[in-house]
PDB file of C-alpha atoms in Angstrom:
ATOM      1  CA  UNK A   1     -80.638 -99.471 199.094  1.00 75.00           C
ATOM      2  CA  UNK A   2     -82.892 -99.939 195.968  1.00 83.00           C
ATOM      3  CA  UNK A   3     -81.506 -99.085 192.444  1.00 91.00           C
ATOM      4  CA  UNK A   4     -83.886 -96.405 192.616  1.00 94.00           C
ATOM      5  CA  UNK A   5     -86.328 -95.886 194.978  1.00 95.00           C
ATOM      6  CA  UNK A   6     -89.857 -93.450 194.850  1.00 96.00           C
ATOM      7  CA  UNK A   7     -92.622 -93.188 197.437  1.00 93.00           C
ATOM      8  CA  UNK A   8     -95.355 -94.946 195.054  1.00 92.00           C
ATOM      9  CA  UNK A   9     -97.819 -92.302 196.671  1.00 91.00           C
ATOM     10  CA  UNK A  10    -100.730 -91.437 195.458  1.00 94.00           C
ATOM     11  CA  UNK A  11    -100.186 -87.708 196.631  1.00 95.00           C
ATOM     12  CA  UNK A  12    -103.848 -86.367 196.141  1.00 97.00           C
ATOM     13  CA  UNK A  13    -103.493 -82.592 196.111  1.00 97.00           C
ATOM     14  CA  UNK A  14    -105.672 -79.653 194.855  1.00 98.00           C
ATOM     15  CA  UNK A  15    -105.530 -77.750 192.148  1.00 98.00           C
ATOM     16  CA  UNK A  16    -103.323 -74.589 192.218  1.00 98.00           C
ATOM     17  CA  UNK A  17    -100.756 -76.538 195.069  1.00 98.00           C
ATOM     18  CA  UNK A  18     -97.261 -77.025 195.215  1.00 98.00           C
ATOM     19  CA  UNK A  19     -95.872 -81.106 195.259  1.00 97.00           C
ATOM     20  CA  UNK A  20     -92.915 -81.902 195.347  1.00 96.00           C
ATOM     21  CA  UNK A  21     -91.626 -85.924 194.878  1.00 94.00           C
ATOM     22  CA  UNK A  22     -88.167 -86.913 195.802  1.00 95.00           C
ATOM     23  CA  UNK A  23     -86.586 -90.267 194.306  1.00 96.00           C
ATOM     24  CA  UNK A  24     -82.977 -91.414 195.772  1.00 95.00           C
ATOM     25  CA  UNK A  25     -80.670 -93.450 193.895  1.00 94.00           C
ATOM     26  CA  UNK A  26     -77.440 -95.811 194.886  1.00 92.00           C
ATOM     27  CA  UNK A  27     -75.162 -95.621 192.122  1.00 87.00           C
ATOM     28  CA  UNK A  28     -73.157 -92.924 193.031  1.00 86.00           C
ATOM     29  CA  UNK A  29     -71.439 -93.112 189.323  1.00 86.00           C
ATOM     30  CA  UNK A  30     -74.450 -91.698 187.565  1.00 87.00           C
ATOM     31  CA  UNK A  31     -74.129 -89.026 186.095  1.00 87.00           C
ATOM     32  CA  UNK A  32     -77.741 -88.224 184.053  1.00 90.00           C
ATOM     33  CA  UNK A  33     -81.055 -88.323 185.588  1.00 94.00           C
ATOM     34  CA  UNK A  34     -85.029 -88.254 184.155  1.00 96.00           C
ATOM     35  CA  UNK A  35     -88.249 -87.140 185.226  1.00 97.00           C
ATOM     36  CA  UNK A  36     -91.238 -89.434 182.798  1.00 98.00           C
ATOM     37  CA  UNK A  37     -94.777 -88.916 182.936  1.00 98.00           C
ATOM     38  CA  UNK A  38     -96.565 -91.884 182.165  1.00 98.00           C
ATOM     39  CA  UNK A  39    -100.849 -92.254 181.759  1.00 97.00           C
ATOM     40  CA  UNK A  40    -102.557 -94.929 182.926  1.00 93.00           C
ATOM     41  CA  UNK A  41    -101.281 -97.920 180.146  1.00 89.00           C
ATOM     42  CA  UNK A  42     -99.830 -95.197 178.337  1.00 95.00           C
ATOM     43  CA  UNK A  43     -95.982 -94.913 177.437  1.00 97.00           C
ATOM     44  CA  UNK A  44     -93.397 -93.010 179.478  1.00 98.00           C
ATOM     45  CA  UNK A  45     -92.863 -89.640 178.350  1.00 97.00           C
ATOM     46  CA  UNK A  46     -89.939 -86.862 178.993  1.00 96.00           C
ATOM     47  CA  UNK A  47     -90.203 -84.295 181.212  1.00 96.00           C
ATOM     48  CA  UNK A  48     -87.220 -83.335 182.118  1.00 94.00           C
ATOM     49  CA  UNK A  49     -83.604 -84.631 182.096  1.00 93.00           C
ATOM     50  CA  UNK A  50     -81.287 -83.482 185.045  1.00 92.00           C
ATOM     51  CA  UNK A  51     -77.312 -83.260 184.517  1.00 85.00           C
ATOM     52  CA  UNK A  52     -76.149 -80.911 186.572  1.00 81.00           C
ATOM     53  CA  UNK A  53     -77.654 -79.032 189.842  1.00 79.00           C
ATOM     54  CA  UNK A  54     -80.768 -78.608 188.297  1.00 86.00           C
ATOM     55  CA  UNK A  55     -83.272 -77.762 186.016  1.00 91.00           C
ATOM     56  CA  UNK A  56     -86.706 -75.918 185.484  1.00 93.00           C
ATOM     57  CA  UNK A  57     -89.033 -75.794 182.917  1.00 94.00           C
ATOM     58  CA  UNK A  58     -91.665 -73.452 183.360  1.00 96.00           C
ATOM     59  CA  UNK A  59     -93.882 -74.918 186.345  1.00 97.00           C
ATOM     60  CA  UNK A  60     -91.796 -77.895 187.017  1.00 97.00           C
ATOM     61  CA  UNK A  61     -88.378 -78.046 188.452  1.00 97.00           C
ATOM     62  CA  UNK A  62     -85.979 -81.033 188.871  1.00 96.00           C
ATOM     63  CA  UNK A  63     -82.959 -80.218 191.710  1.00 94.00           C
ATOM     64  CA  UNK A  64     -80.214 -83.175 192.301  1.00 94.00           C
ATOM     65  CA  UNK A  65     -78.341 -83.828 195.389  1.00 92.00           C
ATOM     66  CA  UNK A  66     -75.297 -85.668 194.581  1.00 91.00           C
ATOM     67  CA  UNK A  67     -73.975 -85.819 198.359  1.00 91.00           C
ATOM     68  CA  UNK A  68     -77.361 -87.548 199.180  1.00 92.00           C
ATOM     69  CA  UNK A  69     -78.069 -88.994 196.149  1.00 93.00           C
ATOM     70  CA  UNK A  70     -81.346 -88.065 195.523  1.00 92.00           C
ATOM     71  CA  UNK A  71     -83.538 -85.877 192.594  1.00 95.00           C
ATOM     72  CA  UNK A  72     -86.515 -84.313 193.493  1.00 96.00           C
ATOM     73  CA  UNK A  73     -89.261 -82.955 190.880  1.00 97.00           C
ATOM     74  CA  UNK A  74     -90.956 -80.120 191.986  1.00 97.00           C
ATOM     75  CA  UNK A  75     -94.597 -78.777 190.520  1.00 98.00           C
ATOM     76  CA  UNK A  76     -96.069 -75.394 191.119  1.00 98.00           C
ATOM     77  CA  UNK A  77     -99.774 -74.638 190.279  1.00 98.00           C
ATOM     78  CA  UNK A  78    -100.971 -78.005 189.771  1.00 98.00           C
ATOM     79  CA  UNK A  79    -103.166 -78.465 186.842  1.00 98.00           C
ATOM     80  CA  UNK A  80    -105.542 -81.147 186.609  1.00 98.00           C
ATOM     81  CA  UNK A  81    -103.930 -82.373 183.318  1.00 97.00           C
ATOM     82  CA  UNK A  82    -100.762 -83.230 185.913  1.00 98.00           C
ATOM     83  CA  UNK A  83    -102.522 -86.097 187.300  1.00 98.00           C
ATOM     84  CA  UNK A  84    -100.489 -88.884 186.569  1.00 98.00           C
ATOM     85  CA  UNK A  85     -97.377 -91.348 187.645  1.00 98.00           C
ATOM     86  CA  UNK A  86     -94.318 -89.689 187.442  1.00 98.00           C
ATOM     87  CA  UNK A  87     -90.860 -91.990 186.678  1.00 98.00           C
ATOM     88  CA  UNK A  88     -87.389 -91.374 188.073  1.00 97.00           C
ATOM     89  CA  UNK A  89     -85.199 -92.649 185.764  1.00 97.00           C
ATOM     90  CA  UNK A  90     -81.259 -93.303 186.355  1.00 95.00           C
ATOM     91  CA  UNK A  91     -78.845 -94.652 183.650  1.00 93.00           C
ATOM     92  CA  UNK A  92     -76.688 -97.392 185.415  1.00 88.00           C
ATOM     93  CA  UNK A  93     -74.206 -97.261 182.826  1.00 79.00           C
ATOM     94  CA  UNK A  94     -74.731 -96.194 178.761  1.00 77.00           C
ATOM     95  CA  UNK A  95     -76.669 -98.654 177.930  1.00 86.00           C
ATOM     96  CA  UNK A  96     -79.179 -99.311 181.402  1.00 93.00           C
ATOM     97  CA  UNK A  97     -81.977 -97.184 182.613  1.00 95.00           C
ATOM     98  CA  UNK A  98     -83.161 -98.253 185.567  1.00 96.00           C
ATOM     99  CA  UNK A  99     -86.728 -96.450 186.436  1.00 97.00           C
ATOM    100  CA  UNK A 100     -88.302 -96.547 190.019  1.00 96.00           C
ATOM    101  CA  UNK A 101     -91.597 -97.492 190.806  1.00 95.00           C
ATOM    102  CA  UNK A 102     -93.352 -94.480 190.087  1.00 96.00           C
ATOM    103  CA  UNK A 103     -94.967 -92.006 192.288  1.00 97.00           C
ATOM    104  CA  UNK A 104     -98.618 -91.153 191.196  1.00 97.00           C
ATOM    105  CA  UNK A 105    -100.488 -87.692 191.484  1.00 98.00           C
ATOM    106  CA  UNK A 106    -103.675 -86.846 191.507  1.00 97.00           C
ATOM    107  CA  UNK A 107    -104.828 -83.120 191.341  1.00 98.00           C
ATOM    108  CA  UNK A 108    -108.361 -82.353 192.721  1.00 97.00           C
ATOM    109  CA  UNK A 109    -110.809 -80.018 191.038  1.00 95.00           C
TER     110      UNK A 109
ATOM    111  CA  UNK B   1     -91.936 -84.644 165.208  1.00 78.00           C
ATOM    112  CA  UNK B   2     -90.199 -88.512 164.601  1.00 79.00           C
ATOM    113  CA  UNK B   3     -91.215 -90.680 166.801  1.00 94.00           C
ATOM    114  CA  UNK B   4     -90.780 -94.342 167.879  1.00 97.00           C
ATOM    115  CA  UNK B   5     -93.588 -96.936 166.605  1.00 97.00           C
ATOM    116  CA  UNK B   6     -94.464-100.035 167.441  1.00 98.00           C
ATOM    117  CA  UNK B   7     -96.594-102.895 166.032  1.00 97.00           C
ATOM    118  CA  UNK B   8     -98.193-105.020 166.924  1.00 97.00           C
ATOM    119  CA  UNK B   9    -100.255-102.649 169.576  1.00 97.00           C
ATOM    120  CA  UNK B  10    -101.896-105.742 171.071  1.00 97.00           C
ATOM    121  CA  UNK B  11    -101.371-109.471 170.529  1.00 97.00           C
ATOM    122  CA  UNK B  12    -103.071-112.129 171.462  1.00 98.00           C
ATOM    123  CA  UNK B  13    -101.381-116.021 171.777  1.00 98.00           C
ATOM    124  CA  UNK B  14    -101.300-118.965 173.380  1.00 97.00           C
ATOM    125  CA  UNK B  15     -98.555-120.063 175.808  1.00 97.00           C
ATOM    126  CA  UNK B  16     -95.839-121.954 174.068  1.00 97.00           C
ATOM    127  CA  UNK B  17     -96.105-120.294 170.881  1.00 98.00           C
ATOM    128  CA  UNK B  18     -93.814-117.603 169.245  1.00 98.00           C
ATOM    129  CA  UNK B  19     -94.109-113.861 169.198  1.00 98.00           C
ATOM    130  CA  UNK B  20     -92.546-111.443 167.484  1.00 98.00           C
ATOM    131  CA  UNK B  21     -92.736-107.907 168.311  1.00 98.00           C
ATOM    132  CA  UNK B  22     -91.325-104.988 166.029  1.00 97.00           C
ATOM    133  CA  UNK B  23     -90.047-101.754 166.573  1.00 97.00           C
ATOM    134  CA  UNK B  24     -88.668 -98.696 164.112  1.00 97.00           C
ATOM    135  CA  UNK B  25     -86.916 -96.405 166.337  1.00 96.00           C
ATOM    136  CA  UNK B  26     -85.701 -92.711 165.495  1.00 95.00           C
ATOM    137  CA  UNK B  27     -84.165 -92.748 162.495  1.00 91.00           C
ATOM    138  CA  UNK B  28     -80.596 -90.970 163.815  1.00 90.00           C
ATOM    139  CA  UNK B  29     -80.963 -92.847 166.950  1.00 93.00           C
ATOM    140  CA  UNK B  30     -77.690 -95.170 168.228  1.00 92.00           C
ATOM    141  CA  UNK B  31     -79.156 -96.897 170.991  1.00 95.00           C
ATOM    142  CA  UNK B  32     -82.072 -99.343 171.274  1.00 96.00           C
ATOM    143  CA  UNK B  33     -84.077-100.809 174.080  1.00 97.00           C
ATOM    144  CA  UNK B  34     -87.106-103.057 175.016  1.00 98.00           C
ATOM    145  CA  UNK B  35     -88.667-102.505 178.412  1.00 98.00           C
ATOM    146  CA  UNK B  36     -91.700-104.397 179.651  1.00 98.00           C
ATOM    147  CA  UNK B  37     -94.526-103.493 182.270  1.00 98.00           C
ATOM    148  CA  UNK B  38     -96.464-106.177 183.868  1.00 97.00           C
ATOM    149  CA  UNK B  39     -99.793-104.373 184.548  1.00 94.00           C
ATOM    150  CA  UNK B  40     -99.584-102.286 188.246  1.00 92.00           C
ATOM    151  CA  UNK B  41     -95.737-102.386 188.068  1.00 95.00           C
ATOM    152  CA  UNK B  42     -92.476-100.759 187.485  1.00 95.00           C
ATOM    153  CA  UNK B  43     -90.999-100.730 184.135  1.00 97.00           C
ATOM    154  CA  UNK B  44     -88.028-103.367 183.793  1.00 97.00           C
ATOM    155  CA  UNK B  45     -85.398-103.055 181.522  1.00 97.00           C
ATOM    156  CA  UNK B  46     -85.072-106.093 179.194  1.00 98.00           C
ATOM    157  CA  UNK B  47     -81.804-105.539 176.787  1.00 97.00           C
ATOM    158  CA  UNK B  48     -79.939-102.724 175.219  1.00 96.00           C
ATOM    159  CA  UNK B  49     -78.452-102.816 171.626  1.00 95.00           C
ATOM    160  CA  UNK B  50     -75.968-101.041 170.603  1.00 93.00           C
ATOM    161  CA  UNK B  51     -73.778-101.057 167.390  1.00 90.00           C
ATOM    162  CA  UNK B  52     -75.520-104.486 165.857  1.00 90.00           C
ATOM    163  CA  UNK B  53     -75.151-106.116 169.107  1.00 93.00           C
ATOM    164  CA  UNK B  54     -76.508-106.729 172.540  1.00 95.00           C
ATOM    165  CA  UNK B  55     -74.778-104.272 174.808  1.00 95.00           C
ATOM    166  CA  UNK B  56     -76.292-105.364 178.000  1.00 95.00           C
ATOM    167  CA  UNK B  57     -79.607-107.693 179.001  1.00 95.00           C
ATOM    168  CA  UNK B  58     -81.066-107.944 182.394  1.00 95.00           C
ATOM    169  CA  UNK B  59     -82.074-111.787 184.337  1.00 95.00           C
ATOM    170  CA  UNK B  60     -85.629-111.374 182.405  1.00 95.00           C
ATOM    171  CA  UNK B  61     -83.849-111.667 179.120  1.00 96.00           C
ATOM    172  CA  UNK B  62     -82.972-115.389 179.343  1.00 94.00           C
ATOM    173  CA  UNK B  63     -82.762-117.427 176.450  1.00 95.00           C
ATOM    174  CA  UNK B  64     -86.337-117.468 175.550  1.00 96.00           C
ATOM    175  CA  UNK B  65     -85.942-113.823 174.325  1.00 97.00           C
ATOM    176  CA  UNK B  66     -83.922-112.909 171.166  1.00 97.00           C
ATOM    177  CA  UNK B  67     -83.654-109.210 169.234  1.00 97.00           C
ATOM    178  CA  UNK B  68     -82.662-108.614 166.255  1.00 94.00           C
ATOM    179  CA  UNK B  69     -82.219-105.888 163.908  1.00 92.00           C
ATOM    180  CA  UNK B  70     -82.438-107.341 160.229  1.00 85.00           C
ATOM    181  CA  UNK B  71     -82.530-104.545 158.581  1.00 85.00           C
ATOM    182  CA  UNK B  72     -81.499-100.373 158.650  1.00 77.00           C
ATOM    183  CA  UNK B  73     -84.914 -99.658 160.159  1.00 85.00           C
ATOM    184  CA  UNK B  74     -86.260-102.198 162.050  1.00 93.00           C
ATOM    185  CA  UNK B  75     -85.624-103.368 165.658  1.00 96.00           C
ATOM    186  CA  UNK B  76     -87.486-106.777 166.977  1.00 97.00           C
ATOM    187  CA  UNK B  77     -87.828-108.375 170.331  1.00 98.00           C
ATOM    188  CA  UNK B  78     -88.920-112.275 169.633  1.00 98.00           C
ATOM    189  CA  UNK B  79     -90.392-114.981 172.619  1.00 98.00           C
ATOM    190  CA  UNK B  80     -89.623-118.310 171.307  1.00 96.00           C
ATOM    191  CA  UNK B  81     -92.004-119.897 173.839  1.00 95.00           C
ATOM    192  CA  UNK B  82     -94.486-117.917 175.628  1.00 97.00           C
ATOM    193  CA  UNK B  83     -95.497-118.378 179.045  1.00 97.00           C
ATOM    194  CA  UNK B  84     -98.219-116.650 180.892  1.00 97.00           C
ATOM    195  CA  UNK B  85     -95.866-114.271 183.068  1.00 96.00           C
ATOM    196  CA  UNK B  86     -95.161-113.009 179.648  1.00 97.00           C
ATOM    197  CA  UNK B  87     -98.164-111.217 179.373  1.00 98.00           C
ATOM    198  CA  UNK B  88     -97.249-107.179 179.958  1.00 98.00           C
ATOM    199  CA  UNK B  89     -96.995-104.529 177.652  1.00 98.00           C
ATOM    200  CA  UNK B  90     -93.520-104.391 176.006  1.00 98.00           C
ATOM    201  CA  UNK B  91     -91.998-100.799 175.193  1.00 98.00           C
ATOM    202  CA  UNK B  92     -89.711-100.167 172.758  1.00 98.00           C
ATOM    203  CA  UNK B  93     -87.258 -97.221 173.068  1.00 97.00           C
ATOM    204  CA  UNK B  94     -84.695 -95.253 171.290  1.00 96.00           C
ATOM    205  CA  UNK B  95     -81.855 -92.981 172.563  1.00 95.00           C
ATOM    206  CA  UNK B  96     -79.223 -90.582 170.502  1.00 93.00           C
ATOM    207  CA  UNK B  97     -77.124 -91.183 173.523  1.00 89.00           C
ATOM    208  CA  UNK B  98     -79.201 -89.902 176.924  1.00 90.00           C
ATOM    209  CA  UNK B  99     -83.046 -89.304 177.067  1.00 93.00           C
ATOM    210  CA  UNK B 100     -84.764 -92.245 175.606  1.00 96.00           C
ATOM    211  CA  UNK B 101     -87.545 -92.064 173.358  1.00 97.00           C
ATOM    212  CA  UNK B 102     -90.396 -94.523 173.745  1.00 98.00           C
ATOM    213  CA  UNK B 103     -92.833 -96.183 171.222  1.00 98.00           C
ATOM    214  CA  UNK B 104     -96.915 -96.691 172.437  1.00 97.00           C
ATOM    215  CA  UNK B 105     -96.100 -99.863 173.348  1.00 98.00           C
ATOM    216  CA  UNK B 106     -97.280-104.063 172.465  1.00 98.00           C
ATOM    217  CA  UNK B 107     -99.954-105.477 174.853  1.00 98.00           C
ATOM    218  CA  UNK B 108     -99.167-108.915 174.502  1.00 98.00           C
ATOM    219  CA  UNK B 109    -101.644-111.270 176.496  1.00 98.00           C
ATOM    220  CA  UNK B 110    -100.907-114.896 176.744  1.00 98.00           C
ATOM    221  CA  UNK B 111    -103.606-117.362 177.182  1.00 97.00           C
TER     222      UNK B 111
END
């Protein structure tokens, strides 16, 4: 299995659906997990960071299954302005991130 | 809102010469990173530095890569000897332990 591993997509979806992007991991150890956005030749950015169970932030929610080692992001009422790649990121250890691929969305007008 | 910056934002060389990238990260931050992206790929980790000192490097960060952090502010990632494959955009990133914090970003192109 891959460090970290993403479907690289694109997921083309209308506005006003549901997505949902899953990202599985093989280091069993880690503990802390990250959602980025990134832009097209843009830096990453944080959206959310995942330590326990879960999180949610308004229309985006970030669950983690230890047992299967995986994170999923999950985004309700997609706006246009979501369109974009979105990173799983997984520390390896306090000083290595590993990020996947990347899984890109586009939202349709 | 502090934030990571980077300069140059886009360098130009030729291969075989030296480049010098520089970074000021967070000014509370611990942690320090440089992460490349080859255009249409995954960002790779490069090297971690932690406590004046390299805390980890990955296979990319042979010995053509050095960083350095000369002074309380700022962090730099030198190529002694370019090479073509060189050319990505290099990120720069800062942590207080956990979520890291990333700068805009060096285009370097190598000709």
């Amino acid at each position: 299995r891959k460090e970290v591993e993403q479907d690289p997509g694109p997921f083309n979806v209308p506005e006003g659906a549901t997505v949902a992007f899953n990202c599985t991991y093989s280091n069993s150890a880690s503990q802390s997990f990250f959602w980025y956005r990134q832009d097209c030749r843009k830096e990453p950015k944080l959206l959310m960071s995942v330590y326990s169970s879960g999180n949610e932030d308004g229309r985006f929610t970030a669950q983690l299954n230890r047992a299967s080692q995986y994170i999923s992001l999950l985004i309700r009422d997609s706006k246009l302005s979501d369109s974009a790649t979105y990173l799983c990121v997984v520390p390896t250890g306090t000083y290595k991130y590993i990020f996947g691929t990347g899984t890109r969305l586009k939202v349709l007008a | 809102e502090p934030e990571v910056t980077q300069t140059p934002s886009h360098q130009v060389t030729q291969m075989g010469q030296e480049v010098i990238l520089r970074c000021v990260p967070i000014s509370n931050h611990l942690y320090f990173y440089w992460y490349r992206q080859i255009l249409g790929q995954k960002v790779e980790f490069l090297v971690s530095f932690y406590n004046n000192e390299i805390s980890e490097k990955s296979e990319i960060f042979d010995d053509q890569f050095s960083v350095e952090r000369p002074d309380g502010s700022n962090f730099t990632l030198k190529i002694r000897s370019t090479k073509l494959e060189d050319s990505a955009m290099y990120f720069c990133a800062s942590s207080p332990g956990g979520e890291l914090f990333f700068g805009e970003g060096s285009r370097l192109t190598v000709l």
